[in-house]
């Protein structure tokens, strides 16, 4: 087995890894409202006056707009550039069922409206190219020009083969050893240029897994949409990029269907060029987009699917600017000024996603803010491994940005140590604390945890990911459902090079001697089946102003699956006049 030069050392991201796992300067992230819920997007605004119409990027599937970050930085110098995540991919809310390309295009039309954009250019990559072709027909007067990266016209035999591959993409049992990931990695790797940085491919591959059980939605829509039927209806100027991405012959066939376009052959470019060859790609785009206007007379708009009635979720997501970087938060805001905001800090290596049931339950009567820790979820990736004090600085910066001077705090596993250290450093900011587990370890236990947090170097064959998959299944088979195990695994993949930074920071932080110094009331919860039940019992004996509640028959997912049980306990503790005697 070939082991690549480690892209990170466990203490600092190597430059190559940082290039692909951290966004370039100027790239910002935000959410807009769409027909299926919130749509996540990246954008860059030029520092001066924009010289050209905005350019919007549509990604391939299953992936996200993350692949375009380098291009956004290049092209955003003289125009507004945006890259939304297709609904159900990246961080955009999913549709209720498998959509069509027309549905995806209509959702992107909603995005243009939400951003108050007038005339725009489009860049579509693979599935994104079909979305661009469809949107150009739905909004012919708004779409000026199109660039399509791959535009395959399939024969009937090829289409049957493509449809057959869809069965492998749909939800099914996956082996515990993660061998399916090795197959997927190898298949995808074969379409990339040999000189593609391993850190880039690792990031790109991880992005394809994020849609989880809905990953096949994009393929399903794309395979049902025919370029041969739709390209002749597009009157706007089109440039088709034909690259060595496995679709060269099929893309060549598009030539005869272009009414107002041409094909640019680039056999030197392969899959992933949008992220690796950003300067060359930016030049290609400028050469086509910035020439004299040749827009054809707009056609009659094609009818778009009606906007469905989708209830707005109680939990809203947003990014908060801090001196450290953009922090991603989930907010349930059903409270009043009579209740202090409740901040939630998650376990690692995960994000606040698993806390959503608890956030929704507690957010009925108060404002609940759940913050992705640095390196996890969609919060910024730090350049060096943060300690618990660095997590505290990031969380405090979010509180400052949102104007919350005093709060209640809820912590889970790693999040408990952030909660305790924040309270120790800033006692005036914290009124009450809720904790799920509290590991007071023996030296032997601490060493055992440490040895399980060694670096995981990225390997050429993808076995580093298969190993994580196998580890999570071995540890949790029988105590968690397959869906729960997969969620934990995908969340860990999402952390990339920061996967063990949170557990390592927690492991070296000891709060055994801090508990007796705190004046704030503490509610310590623990399931009797939790892995940390004995360390938590030790911690309970050290509480000065605390109440320990051990819950039987709750399994290992107290905050994740038993919000119905723990939310009333937490609410009673936070609202009680005498919380240590009244909490039940």
XYZ file of C-alpha atoms in Angstrom:
584
model
C 0.000 0.000 0.000
C 1.300 3.445 -0.935
C 1.102 5.981 1.855
C 1.208 9.556 0.638
C 3.208 12.189 2.391
C 0.956 13.147 5.318
C -0.995 16.278 4.332
C -1.228 17.274 7.986
C 0.825 16.573 11.088
C -1.869 16.716 13.718
C -0.746 20.146 14.907
C -0.802 22.253 11.742
C -2.379 21.918 8.313
C 0.199 21.503 5.573
C -0.021 24.252 2.905
C -1.472 21.879 0.308
C -4.161 20.670 2.684
C -5.033 24.197 3.785
C -5.370 25.176 0.108
C -8.287 22.795 -0.374
C -9.849 22.514 3.084
C -9.843 26.247 3.876
C -11.589 28.750 1.572
C -9.440 31.342 -0.205
C -9.447 34.885 1.106
C -12.588 36.746 0.118
C -14.826 33.687 -0.275
C -17.820 34.028 2.009
C -20.728 31.779 2.822
C -24.370 32.457 3.584
C -27.928 31.127 3.276
C -30.907 32.246 1.210
C -34.516 31.041 1.320
C -35.694 28.780 -1.503
C -38.600 26.545 -2.380
C -37.312 23.608 -0.334
C -35.959 25.579 2.601
C -32.605 27.263 3.058
C -30.094 27.271 0.214
C -26.430 27.491 1.101
C -24.119 29.433 -1.199
C -20.609 30.830 -1.546
C -19.877 34.208 -3.046
C -17.175 36.731 -3.762
C -17.845 40.423 -4.306
C -15.356 42.606 -6.176
C -13.729 45.305 -4.071
C -14.606 48.013 -6.580
C -17.396 48.402 -9.102
C -18.305 45.193 -10.909
C -17.280 45.349 -14.567
C -19.359 42.410 -15.735
C -22.701 40.739 -15.073
C -22.783 38.268 -12.163
C -21.671 34.691 -12.802
C -23.455 31.797 -11.066
C -21.937 28.305 -10.780
C -23.933 25.054 -10.641
C -21.972 22.024 -9.408
C -21.993 18.392 -10.467
C -23.671 15.746 -8.343
C -23.191 14.415 -5.820
C -21.004 17.315 -4.724
C -21.316 20.943 -3.638
C -20.227 24.451 -4.545
C -17.038 23.900 -2.561
C -15.266 22.764 -5.741
C -15.577 26.294 -7.147
C -13.925 28.172 -4.287
C -10.675 28.750 -6.180
C -12.535 29.912 -9.285
C -14.694 32.239 -7.219
C -11.567 33.871 -5.825
C -10.108 34.259 -9.335
C -13.217 35.605 -11.062
C -14.609 37.615 -8.172
C -12.044 40.363 -8.732
C -14.208 42.109 -11.328
C -17.712 40.640 -10.983
C -20.063 39.160 -8.422
C -19.691 35.356 -8.424
C -21.931 32.900 -6.577
C -22.005 29.117 -6.165
C -25.185 27.752 -4.563
C -25.433 24.173 -3.339
C -28.102 22.248 -5.228
C -31.046 21.394 -2.916
C -30.166 18.245 -0.980
C -26.420 18.611 -1.551
C -23.751 20.440 0.399
C -25.604 22.451 3.014
C -28.814 23.212 1.132
C -32.014 21.773 2.566
C -33.286 18.707 0.672
C -36.464 18.420 -1.394
C -39.167 16.110 -0.020
C -38.595 13.584 -2.814
C -36.482 12.974 -5.941
C -36.679 16.148 -8.070
C -36.349 16.591 -11.823
C -33.864 18.860 -13.577
C -36.782 21.254 -14.086
C -37.333 21.274 -10.318
C -33.650 21.950 -9.653
C -33.626 24.757 -12.219
C -36.716 26.348 -10.689
C -35.018 26.219 -7.290
C -32.033 28.031 -8.790
C -34.426 30.589 -10.217
C -35.689 31.134 -6.679
C -32.072 31.686 -5.658
C -31.588 34.364 -8.332
C -34.699 36.098 -7.032
C -33.597 35.839 -3.400
C -30.266 37.425 -4.328
C -32.107 40.141 -6.321
C -30.068 39.409 -9.417
C -30.921 40.707 -12.849
C -29.106 39.425 -15.917
C -26.562 36.692 -15.142
C -24.171 34.260 -16.807
C -24.162 30.574 -15.848
C -21.477 27.922 -15.488
C -22.784 24.377 -15.193
C -20.643 21.351 -14.356
C -22.012 17.947 -15.473
C -25.428 17.736 -13.705
C -25.083 21.473 -13.182
C -24.838 21.884 -16.964
C -28.279 20.329 -17.372
C -29.652 22.616 -14.682
C -28.144 25.595 -16.549
C -29.657 24.506 -19.882
C -33.066 24.153 -18.262
C -32.865 27.466 -16.400
C -31.870 29.223 -19.637
C -35.175 28.028 -21.092
C -37.222 28.893 -18.026
C -35.691 32.401 -17.843
C -34.390 33.246 -21.319
C -34.408 37.016 -20.753
C -32.428 36.740 -17.503
C -29.735 34.274 -18.590
C -27.172 35.953 -20.858
C -24.569 33.247 -21.602
C -23.822 29.676 -20.608
C -20.645 27.683 -20.117
C -21.200 23.955 -19.856
C -18.453 21.718 -18.513
C -19.411 18.426 -20.209
C -22.579 18.218 -22.234
C -23.080 14.513 -23.009
C -25.571 13.304 -25.598
C -26.025 9.584 -24.961
C -27.018 6.806 -27.303
C -29.885 4.559 -26.222
C -27.413 1.858 -25.219
C -25.330 4.294 -23.194
C -28.421 5.647 -21.486
C -29.511 2.146 -20.470
C -26.058 1.575 -18.993
C -26.228 4.874 -17.113
C -29.650 4.012 -15.733
C -28.312 0.638 -14.592
C -25.580 2.311 -12.542
C -28.235 4.259 -10.649
C -29.112 1.137 -8.663
C -25.668 1.240 -7.060
C -26.263 4.821 -5.917
C -29.550 4.199 -4.106
C -29.668 3.402 -0.373
C -28.648 -0.155 0.391
C -26.764 -2.131 2.982
C -23.094 -1.295 2.999
C -20.416 -3.665 4.331
C -19.020 -2.917 7.772
C -15.460 -3.069 6.475
C -15.939 -0.008 4.249
C -14.848 -1.848 1.111
C -17.537 -0.048 -0.877
C -15.663 3.196 -0.209
C -12.501 1.720 -1.695
C -14.440 0.875 -4.862
C -16.018 4.326 -5.068
C -12.670 6.014 -4.413
C -10.918 3.998 -7.136
C -13.672 4.643 -9.671
C -13.698 8.381 -9.067
C -9.902 8.619 -8.860
C -9.563 7.146 -12.363
C -11.283 10.216 -13.838
C -8.841 12.682 -12.222
C -5.464 13.672 -13.635
C -2.527 11.782 -12.061
C -1.053 15.060 -10.810
C -4.219 16.072 -8.939
C -3.178 16.886 -5.353
C -4.207 14.120 -2.992
C -5.609 16.679 -0.566
C -7.923 18.004 -3.292
C -9.157 14.570 -4.272
C -9.716 13.614 -0.629
C -11.820 16.748 -0.182
C -13.752 16.212 -3.429
C -14.491 12.581 -2.591
C -15.664 13.484 0.899
C -18.048 16.056 -0.573
C -19.698 13.334 -2.692
C -20.681 11.476 0.488
C -22.373 14.359 2.239
C -25.795 13.900 0.627
C -25.995 10.498 2.302
C -29.117 8.534 1.404
C -30.200 11.210 -1.098
C -26.973 11.124 -3.092
C -28.683 9.443 -6.055
C -31.210 12.261 -6.528
C -28.883 14.241 -8.797
C -28.057 11.282 -11.030
C -31.707 10.308 -11.203
C -32.645 13.758 -12.476
C -29.692 14.030 -14.860
C -30.262 10.654 -16.515
C -33.875 11.585 -17.234
C -32.940 14.864 -18.951
C -31.884 14.888 -22.601
C -29.427 17.444 -23.987
C -30.447 16.362 -27.482
C -34.006 17.508 -26.799
C -33.177 20.702 -24.921
C -30.022 22.228 -26.417
C -31.774 23.244 -29.674
C -34.203 25.348 -27.622
C -31.455 27.465 -26.030
C -30.815 30.693 -27.947
C -28.226 32.205 -25.648
C -24.545 31.870 -26.599
C -23.088 28.631 -25.249
C -19.525 27.432 -24.834
C -19.178 23.722 -24.153
C -15.945 22.560 -22.536
C -15.010 19.107 -23.799
C -12.365 17.676 -21.476
C -10.844 14.281 -20.770
C -13.395 13.456 -18.052
C -14.757 10.221 -19.490
C -17.509 12.002 -21.428
C -15.468 13.167 -24.451
C -17.306 11.187 -27.205
C -20.741 11.922 -25.737
C -19.961 15.632 -25.384
C -18.709 15.790 -28.979
C -22.186 14.713 -30.133
C -23.640 17.891 -28.625
C -22.082 19.867 -31.494
C -24.960 19.238 -33.870
C -27.550 20.316 -31.294
C -26.065 23.718 -30.464
C -28.130 26.500 -32.013
C -25.850 29.318 -30.906
C -22.711 27.779 -29.484
C -19.418 26.012 -29.949
C -17.324 23.287 -28.343
C -13.900 24.077 -26.920
C -11.749 20.954 -26.783
C -9.332 20.720 -23.869
C -7.907 17.183 -23.704
C -5.334 18.400 -21.166
C -8.053 18.917 -18.530
C -9.710 16.144 -16.530
C -12.252 15.896 -13.719
C -11.332 18.223 -10.883
C -9.817 20.880 -13.155
C -12.267 23.458 -11.785
C -10.437 23.173 -8.447
C -6.863 22.455 -9.557
C -6.382 24.522 -12.729
C -8.253 27.571 -11.497
C -6.139 30.177 -13.318
C -6.430 28.399 -16.670
C -10.149 27.810 -16.144
C -10.680 31.444 -15.183
C -8.972 32.574 -18.394
C -11.219 30.288 -20.465
C -14.305 31.708 -18.840
C -13.220 35.324 -19.249
C -12.360 34.834 -22.927
C -15.911 33.711 -23.602
C -17.912 35.825 -21.181
C -16.150 39.163 -21.570
C -16.171 39.512 -25.351
C -18.647 41.732 -27.206
C -22.235 40.847 -26.481
C -23.692 38.373 -28.939
C -26.847 37.465 -27.081
C -29.583 36.111 -29.338
C -33.188 37.233 -29.181
C -34.718 35.659 -26.097
C -37.129 32.792 -26.560
C -40.525 32.358 -24.964
C -39.990 31.186 -21.368
C -40.467 27.495 -20.721
C -42.943 26.774 -17.948
C -41.213 26.028 -14.673
C -42.673 23.735 -12.001
C -44.897 25.568 -9.554
C -43.298 26.455 -6.264
C -44.322 23.788 -3.737
C -45.605 24.639 -0.297
C -42.830 23.564 2.031
C -43.147 24.577 5.703
C -40.227 26.645 6.944
C -38.160 24.651 9.384
C -38.135 25.811 13.009
C -34.347 25.602 12.991
C -32.607 28.234 10.898
C -28.946 28.201 9.931
C -26.597 31.101 9.433
C -22.961 32.125 9.539
C -21.582 34.472 12.183
C -18.473 36.523 11.471
C -15.796 36.304 14.148
C -12.141 37.363 14.258
C -11.226 33.684 13.862
C -13.427 33.097 10.790
C -17.023 32.331 9.877
C -18.805 30.194 12.457
C -21.832 28.123 11.452
C -24.792 28.075 13.838
C -28.225 26.519 14.078
C -30.863 28.696 15.728
C -34.324 27.910 17.083
C -35.860 31.206 18.124
C -39.174 30.657 19.865
C -38.235 32.364 23.077
C -38.776 35.720 24.684
C -36.475 38.177 26.403
C -37.594 36.635 29.707
C -35.444 33.585 28.953
C -31.690 33.766 28.509
C -30.349 32.316 25.253
C -29.135 28.727 25.511
C -25.866 27.948 23.694
C -25.189 24.312 22.737
C -21.694 22.875 22.225
C -21.498 19.497 20.482
C -19.357 16.374 20.804
C -16.548 15.725 18.345
C -15.771 14.663 15.701
C -19.286 15.777 14.767
C -21.320 18.948 14.275
C -24.542 20.375 15.671
C -26.582 18.402 13.135
C -27.314 15.564 15.568
C -28.579 18.058 18.168
C -31.455 19.256 15.976
C -34.194 17.268 17.813
C -33.071 18.738 21.131
C -32.648 22.232 19.669
C -36.188 22.123 18.267
C -37.665 20.880 21.562
C -35.930 23.490 23.718
C -36.349 26.267 21.144
C -40.112 26.447 21.645
C -39.801 28.659 24.722
C -36.323 30.185 24.375
C -33.685 31.121 21.833
C -31.321 28.182 21.291
C -28.045 28.653 19.412
C -26.005 25.559 18.535
C -22.508 26.365 17.283
C -20.280 24.162 15.134
C -16.881 24.069 16.821
C -13.817 25.241 14.849
C -12.876 22.541 12.346
C -16.265 20.797 12.486
C -19.486 21.034 10.537
C -19.361 24.189 8.464
C -17.359 26.408 10.807
C -13.937 27.554 9.648
C -11.016 25.118 9.587
C -8.245 26.431 11.864
C -4.683 26.357 10.533
C -3.360 24.826 13.764
C -4.914 22.427 16.241
C -6.961 24.441 18.741
C -6.997 23.815 22.467
C -10.194 24.022 24.518
C -9.308 27.661 25.277
C -9.364 28.352 21.516
C -12.822 26.788 21.279
C -13.874 29.079 24.101
C -12.541 32.120 22.241
C -14.521 31.162 19.132
C -17.747 30.565 21.077
C -17.344 33.801 23.001
C -16.845 35.644 19.714
C -20.190 34.271 18.483
C -21.898 35.491 21.652
C -20.325 38.918 21.188
C -21.390 39.077 17.528
C -24.984 38.172 18.437
C -25.043 40.612 21.365
C -25.552 38.022 24.115
C -23.892 39.203 27.304
C -25.181 36.424 29.582
C -26.276 32.932 28.553
C -27.043 29.415 29.691
C -24.822 26.675 28.227
C -25.392 23.060 27.241
C -22.381 20.861 26.478
C -22.076 17.328 25.147
C -18.828 15.344 25.599
C -16.120 17.627 24.121
C -18.639 20.446 24.402
C -18.783 19.988 28.181
C -15.123 20.936 28.470
C -15.683 24.028 26.334
C -18.635 24.922 28.561
C -16.663 24.524 31.794
C -13.609 26.406 30.567
C -15.752 29.254 29.211
C -17.409 29.490 32.619
C -14.073 29.471 34.413
C -12.647 32.213 32.195
C -15.833 34.307 31.951
C -18.000 33.484 34.989
C -20.134 36.587 34.556
C -21.355 35.376 31.137
C -22.761 32.038 32.270
C -25.829 31.590 34.466
C -26.429 27.808 34.388
C -24.787 24.775 32.772
C -26.206 21.510 31.425
C -23.789 18.653 30.678
C -24.126 15.238 29.038
C -21.321 13.126 30.558
C -18.236 14.512 32.285
C -15.114 12.434 31.867
C -12.858 12.496 34.915
C -10.311 9.966 33.709
C -7.740 7.804 35.360
C -4.235 7.994 33.850
C -4.803 4.638 32.133
C -8.108 5.779 30.615
C -6.579 9.023 29.422
C -3.714 7.172 27.733
C -6.169 4.777 26.066
C -8.104 7.687 24.630
C -4.913 9.353 23.442
C -3.733 6.308 21.500
C -7.043 6.211 19.604
C -6.530 9.752 18.316
C -3.402 9.295 16.241
C -3.181 11.044 12.894
C -4.848 9.374 9.928
C -2.721 10.108 6.860
C -4.563 10.336 3.566
C -3.801 7.201 1.533
C -3.722 6.863 -2.221
C -6.228 4.010 -2.204
C -8.776 5.650 0.123
C -8.214 3.123 2.895
C -8.022 5.918 5.475
C -11.758 6.520 4.974
C -12.585 2.815 4.846
C -10.737 2.446 8.151
C -12.836 5.155 9.796
C -16.016 3.532 8.450
C -14.911 0.154 9.816
C -13.972 1.622 13.189
C -17.313 3.333 13.716
C -19.220 0.190 12.738
C -17.177 -2.060 14.998
C -17.629 0.289 17.958
C -21.352 0.888 17.541
C -22.856 -2.173 15.867
C -25.655 -3.415 18.127
C -25.949 -0.233 20.171
C -26.815 2.205 17.350
C -28.916 1.838 14.226
C -27.248 1.710 10.826
C -28.575 5.210 10.063
C -27.033 6.566 13.285
C -23.681 4.941 12.558
C -23.623 6.304 9.028
C -24.447 9.802 10.243
C -21.587 9.696 12.734
C -19.228 8.379 10.065
C -20.149 10.989 7.453
C -19.872 13.752 10.051
C -16.359 12.556 10.826
C -15.412 12.516 7.141
C -16.701 16.063 6.950
C -14.112 17.196 9.488
C -11.336 16.139 7.094
C -7.888 16.831 8.518
C -9.401 18.140 11.761
C -11.136 14.860 12.628
C -9.302 14.176 15.904
C -8.439 17.751 16.841
C -11.500 18.119 19.058
C -11.081 14.832 20.952
C -7.369 15.513 21.400
C -8.054 18.979 22.806
C -10.646 17.504 25.161
C -8.340 14.703 26.227
C -5.626 17.039 27.510
C -8.093 19.285 29.331
C -8.899 18.214 32.883
C -11.811 19.812 34.673
C -11.698 17.648 37.776
C -10.273 20.503 39.819
C -12.418 23.160 38.116
C -15.816 21.842 39.213
C -15.394 22.779 42.906
C -14.501 26.365 41.972
C -17.641 27.133 39.953
C -20.568 28.985 41.491
C -23.002 28.328 38.644
C -25.630 25.582 39.074
C -24.809 22.515 36.968
C -27.151 19.773 35.772
C -25.082 16.703 34.898
C -26.909 14.053 32.857
C -25.675 10.635 31.799
C -27.239 7.532 30.333
C -26.465 4.386 32.292
C -25.414 2.786 28.990
C -22.974 5.573 28.046
C -19.342 4.668 27.452
C -18.307 7.330 29.974
C -20.626 6.302 32.770
C -17.872 5.535 35.308
C -15.825 8.712 34.592
C -19.072 10.682 34.856
C -19.917 9.177 38.231
C -16.499 10.309 39.441
C -17.168 13.796 38.103
C -20.540 13.933 39.872
C -18.792 13.624 43.243
C -16.770 16.756 42.512
C -19.695 19.050 41.722
C -19.973 21.931 44.158
C -23.267 23.354 42.936
C -24.536 20.499 40.852
C -27.226 17.891 40.452
C -26.466 14.514 38.865
C -29.222 12.619 37.056
C -28.406 9.124 35.790
C -30.965 7.907 33.268
C -31.562 4.155 32.823
C -32.315 2.465 29.505
C -31.464 5.534 27.413
C -28.835 3.918 25.183
C -25.879 5.898 23.840
C -27.754 8.719 22.095
C -29.169 10.768 24.934
C -29.285 14.159 23.210
C -29.699 12.712 19.735
C -32.581 10.275 20.058
C -34.076 10.954 23.510
C -34.874 14.645 23.256
C -38.404 13.782 24.384
C -37.017 12.658 27.751
C -34.171 15.078 28.389
C -35.712 18.299 27.053
C -38.257 18.562 29.901
C -35.486 17.895 32.449
C -33.311 20.605 30.938
C -36.178 23.069 30.647
C -37.147 22.516 34.291
C -33.545 23.094 35.400
C -33.176 26.278 33.368
C -36.490 27.788 34.450
C -36.643 26.670 38.096
C -36.252 29.289 40.773
C -34.147 26.851 42.772
C -32.651 24.664 39.992
C -30.730 22.218 42.171
C -33.741 21.196 44.207
C -36.495 21.664 41.619
C -34.906 19.920 38.607
C -36.385 16.459 38.067
